[in-house]
Short mmCIF file of C-alpha atoms in Angstrom, two decimals:
data_model
loop_
_atom_site.label_atom_id
_atom_site.label_comp_id
_atom_site.label_asym_id
_atom_site.label_seq_id
_atom_site.Cartn_x
_atom_site.Cartn_y
_atom_site.Cartn_z
CA ALA C 94 -25.10 6.08 -38.95
CA SER C 95 -27.31 6.99 -41.38
CA VAL C 96 -26.44 8.72 -44.76
CA THR C 97 -27.94 10.42 -47.59
CA PRO C 98 -28.43 10.87 -50.48
CA VAL C 99 -30.22 7.52 -51.64
CA ASN C 100 -27.75 6.48 -53.32
CA ALA C 101 -24.73 6.43 -50.66
CA THR C 102 -24.14 3.29 -49.05
CA ILE C 103 -22.12 3.15 -45.49
CA VAL C 104 -19.81 0.63 -45.92
CA GLN C 105 -18.40 1.18 -42.59
CA GLY C 106 -21.22 2.36 -40.11
CA SER C 107 -19.63 1.99 -36.64
CA ALA C 108 -16.03 2.49 -34.86
CA THR C 109 -14.22 2.98 -31.79
CA ASN C 110 -13.56 6.99 -30.73
CA GLY C 111 -11.04 7.95 -32.79
CA GLY C 112 -11.68 5.23 -35.32
CA ASP C 113 -12.73 5.69 -39.14
CA LEU C 114 -16.27 5.64 -40.90
CA ILE C 115 -16.42 4.91 -44.58
CA ILE C 116 -18.85 6.06 -46.65
CA GLY C 117 -19.19 4.80 -50.36
CA GLY C 118 -21.71 5.67 -53.40
CA LEU C 119 -21.02 8.59 -54.22
CA THR C 120 -20.40 10.69 -56.88
CA PRO C 121 -17.76 13.75 -57.39
CA GLY C 122 -19.49 17.05 -56.47
CA GLN C 123 -22.58 15.58 -54.56
CA THR C 124 -23.33 16.63 -51.49
CA TYR C 125 -23.89 14.54 -48.67
CA SER C 126 -24.72 13.94 -45.06
CA TYR C 127 -24.76 11.54 -42.19
CA ILE C 128 -25.86 11.70 -38.76
CA ILE C 129 -23.41 10.23 -35.94
CA ARG C 130 -24.64 8.66 -32.26
CA ASP C 131 -23.06 7.74 -29.58
CA GLY C 132 -23.42 4.66 -27.22
CA VAL C 133 -26.92 6.53 -25.48
CA GLY C 134 -27.87 7.68 -28.74
CA CYS C 135 -26.99 11.45 -29.11
CA GLY C 136 -26.39 12.46 -32.58
CA VAL C 137 -24.06 14.76 -34.53
CA ILE C 138 -24.69 15.76 -38.85
CA VAL C 139 -22.16 15.83 -40.35
CA SER C 140 -22.20 16.79 -44.09
CA GLY C 141 -19.83 18.16 -46.79
CA THR C 142 -19.45 17.46 -50.74
CA TYR C 143 -17.71 14.87 -52.35
CA VAL C 144 -15.19 15.73 -54.40
CA GLY C 145 -13.79 12.58 -56.02
CA PRO C 146 -10.40 10.32 -55.96
CA ASN C 147 -7.48 11.91 -56.60
CA ASN C 148 -6.57 10.67 -60.05
CA ALA C 149 -3.48 10.79 -62.10
CA THR C 150 -1.44 8.65 -64.29
CA ILE C 151 2.70 9.18 -64.96
CA SER C 152 4.87 8.31 -67.85
CA TYR C 153 7.96 8.62 -68.91
CA PRO C 154 9.58 9.31 -72.16
CA ASN C 155 10.50 5.95 -72.20
CA THR C 156 9.98 2.13 -70.84
CA ALA C 157 13.72 1.37 -71.49
CA PHE C 158 16.77 3.34 -71.25
CA CYS C 159 20.06 2.26 -70.93
CA LEU C 160 22.61 2.28 -67.98
CA GLY C 161 24.11 5.23 -67.65
CA SER C 162 21.70 7.41 -69.54
CA GLY C 163 21.53 10.24 -66.72
CA THR C 164 18.72 11.39 -65.57
CA VAL C 165 14.82 10.98 -66.95
CA ASN C 166 12.36 13.15 -65.49
CA PRO C 167 8.50 12.06 -65.61
CA THR C 168 4.93 13.48 -66.33
CA ILE C 169 2.34 13.77 -64.05
CA THR C 170 -1.37 13.74 -65.56
CA GLY C 171 -3.79 14.61 -62.44
CA THR C 172 -3.23 15.36 -59.10
CA THR C 173 0.42 16.15 -58.09
CA GLY C 174 2.30 17.03 -54.66
CA GLY C 175 2.29 12.77 -54.35
CA VAL C 176 5.04 10.46 -53.60
CA PHE C 177 7.21 8.05 -55.74
CA SER C 178 8.08 4.57 -55.01
CA SER C 179 9.99 1.97 -56.85
CA THR C 180 10.78 -1.69 -56.17
CA THR C 181 14.55 -2.72 -55.21
CA GLY C 182 17.26 -1.22 -57.36
CA LEU C 183 15.57 1.50 -59.09
CA VAL C 184 17.46 5.33 -57.74
CA LEU C 185 14.05 7.18 -58.04
CA ASN C 186 13.53 10.81 -56.63
CA ALA C 187 10.15 10.17 -53.97
CA VAL C 188 9.38 13.49 -54.42
CA SER C 189 10.24 14.77 -58.48
CA GLY C 190 10.09 10.87 -59.61
CA VAL C 191 13.58 11.42 -61.36
CA VAL C 192 15.16 8.05 -62.32
CA ASN C 193 18.98 7.88 -61.87
CA THR C 194 19.90 5.70 -65.05
CA THR C 195 23.56 5.57 -63.60
CA THR C 196 23.40 4.63 -60.47
CA SER C 197 20.86 2.07 -60.65
CA THR C 198 21.23 -1.40 -60.97
CA PRO C 199 19.76 -3.01 -64.61
CA GLY C 200 16.82 -4.85 -64.22
CA ALA C 201 12.81 -4.14 -64.49
CA TYR C 202 11.08 -2.26 -62.03
CA THR C 203 7.38 -1.12 -61.29
CA VAL C 204 7.05 2.67 -60.53
CA THR C 205 4.39 3.45 -58.02
CA TYR C 206 3.23 7.16 -58.00
CA THR C 207 0.31 8.24 -55.05
CA PRO C 208 -1.28 11.28 -55.22
CA PRO C 209 -1.76 13.32 -51.70
CA GLY C 210 -5.67 12.69 -50.00
CA GLY C 211 -5.27 9.71 -48.08
CA TYR C 212 -8.51 7.68 -48.44
CA CYS C 213 -9.15 9.48 -51.68
CA ALA C 214 -5.69 8.48 -53.41
CA ASN C 215 -5.83 6.29 -56.27
CA PRO C 216 -2.51 5.24 -57.22
CA THR C 217 -0.70 4.43 -60.53
CA THR C 218 1.99 2.72 -61.62
CA THR C 219 4.23 2.26 -64.79
CA THR C 220 7.21 -0.41 -65.25
CA ILE C 221 10.74 0.68 -66.56
CA THR C 222 13.81 -1.19 -67.32
CA ILE C 223 17.07 -0.18 -67.35
CA HIS C 224 19.77 -1.81 -69.54
CA PRO C 225 23.23 -2.67 -68.43
CA ARG C 226 26.05 -1.50 -71.18
CA PRO C 227 27.52 -4.67 -73.36
CA THR C 228 31.31 -5.35 -72.30
CA LEU C 229 33.44 -5.55 -75.38
CA VAL C 230 36.29 -8.29 -75.18
CA THR C 231 39.38 -7.16 -76.98
CA ALA C 232 42.87 -7.49 -77.09
CA ASN C 233 46.18 -5.55 -77.89
CA ASN C 234 48.54 -6.50 -80.75
CA THR C 235 52.02 -6.09 -82.55
CA MET C 236 52.88 -5.88 -86.05
CA CYS C 237 56.14 -5.62 -87.92
CA LEU C 238 56.16 -1.81 -90.47
CA GLY C 239 54.14 -2.61 -93.25
CA GLU C 240 52.53 -5.41 -92.03
CA PRO C 241 49.07 -5.17 -91.62
CA VAL C 242 47.41 -6.93 -87.93
CA THR C 243 43.67 -7.90 -87.81
CA LEU C 244 42.17 -6.31 -84.78
CA ASN C 245 39.17 -8.63 -83.17
CA VAL C 246 36.17 -7.33 -80.72
CA SER C 247 33.20 -9.56 -79.35
CA GLY C 248 30.15 -8.53 -76.61
CA ALA C 249 27.78 -6.45 -79.12
CA ASN C 250 26.10 -6.05 -81.94
CA THR C 251 27.20 -3.53 -83.67
CA TYR C 252 31.10 -2.01 -84.22
CA SER C 253 32.41 1.48 -84.77
CA TRP C 254 36.58 1.93 -84.76
CA THR C 255 38.32 5.64 -84.95
CA PRO C 256 40.82 6.86 -86.27
CA ALA C 257 39.79 5.09 -89.65
CA ALA C 258 42.28 6.54 -91.36
CA THR C 259 44.76 3.31 -91.11
CA LEU C 260 42.04 0.90 -90.65
CA THR C 261 40.01 -1.09 -93.61
CA PRO C 262 37.23 -1.59 -92.85
CA SER C 263 36.16 1.29 -89.80
CA THR C 264 33.07 -0.76 -89.37
CA GLY C 265 32.41 -4.37 -87.82
CA ALA C 266 33.77 -7.00 -85.13
CA SER C 267 37.13 -7.15 -87.42
CA VAL C 268 39.36 -4.52 -89.03
CA VAL C 269 42.98 -4.84 -90.43
CA ALA C 270 45.02 -1.85 -88.98
CA ASN C 271 47.68 -1.19 -91.06
CA PRO C 272 49.62 1.98 -88.97
CA THR C 273 53.14 3.29 -89.41
CA THR C 274 53.46 4.42 -85.94
CA ASN C 275 52.20 3.07 -82.41
CA THR C 276 48.74 3.51 -82.45
CA ASN C 277 45.52 3.51 -80.00
CA TYR C 278 42.44 2.69 -81.46
CA THR C 279 38.64 2.68 -80.03
CA VAL C 280 35.85 0.59 -80.76
CA THR C 281 32.14 1.88 -79.85
CA GLY C 282 30.00 -1.10 -79.37
CA THR C 283 25.86 -1.39 -79.34
CA ASP C 284 23.65 -4.46 -78.05
CA VAL C 285 20.47 -4.90 -79.30
CA ASN C 286 18.93 -2.41 -76.94
CA GLY C 287 21.06 0.30 -78.44
CA CYS C 288 23.25 0.53 -75.43
CA THR C 289 26.96 1.66 -76.00
CA ASN C 290 30.47 0.87 -74.50
CA THR C 291 33.85 1.77 -75.47
CA ALA C 292 37.20 -0.03 -75.53
CA SER C 293 40.76 0.38 -76.79
CA VAL C 294 43.05 -1.80 -78.54
CA THR C 295 46.91 -0.99 -78.87
CA VAL C 296 48.53 -1.66 -81.87
CA THR C 297 52.48 -1.45 -81.20
CA VAL C 298 54.72 -1.27 -84.75
CA PHE C 299 58.30 -2.66 -84.59
CA PRO C 300 60.57 -1.35 -87.15
CA GLN C 301 61.37 -3.76 -90.13
CA PRO C 302 65.47 -5.22 -90.14
CA ILE C 303 68.05 -3.44 -92.02
CA LEU C 304 70.49 -5.43 -93.11
CA ALA C 305 74.36 -3.79 -93.36
CA GLY C 306 76.99 -4.66 -96.10
CA VAL C 307 77.42 -6.73 -98.80
CA LEU C 308 77.58 -10.64 -98.17
CA SER C 309 79.06 -12.88 -100.48
CA GLY C 310 81.40 -16.52 -99.69
CA CYS C 311 82.00 -19.29 -101.49
CA ILE C 312 79.55 -22.54 -100.51
CA GLY C 313 79.75 -24.56 -97.40
CA GLN C 314 81.18 -21.00 -95.61
CA THR C 315 79.56 -19.20 -93.17
CA ARG C 316 79.06 -15.33 -92.65
CA GLN C 317 77.37 -13.14 -89.97
CA LEU C 318 74.66 -10.84 -91.04
CA THR C 319 74.65 -7.36 -89.02
CA TYR C 320 72.03 -5.02 -88.49
#
């Protein structure tokens, strides 16, 4: 095989039937021609215009997401219509590149986009991370009416409690609850990655005992209290 223009090079100049010949050194828009000869020296001229590689870049709105934050769409700059792939654990649509953060496994992933075009396709990659949601640790409590109880939570960095009307304060890892009836509180925890989770705490309120009757007697005598 021989090739023009002069800046072109033959990377692979011989092949068996059905094989590939590879030319290098061309720039996009440049016209090329080369001669292919068979085993007895007969040749055919092949010519065309080199269109250049199919380049593209991809990006997502962020590089990190929280588990359960829904689906995320990529932005493709350059040649569209290619194929997406990723390392194991990321739920990725191979055609659209949409990532499902709800069904993916937390971890760091490499997403590869390969434009169409065979030899002319230049794959591009980007990385994204799926962070797990924090696991909140709480416990239910009981109290006597009028005797406040402390509620504690752990597993995140900041906390917000509802309903706030019977809490002092309504934020933090420890709050004081003073409800008048059985109350279910919800605490929302946020970790260092901005990921959130919720947990419930039930406070059961017992009434104060009521003593009936007037108690009197002499020192050393026993009396029965009714309540």
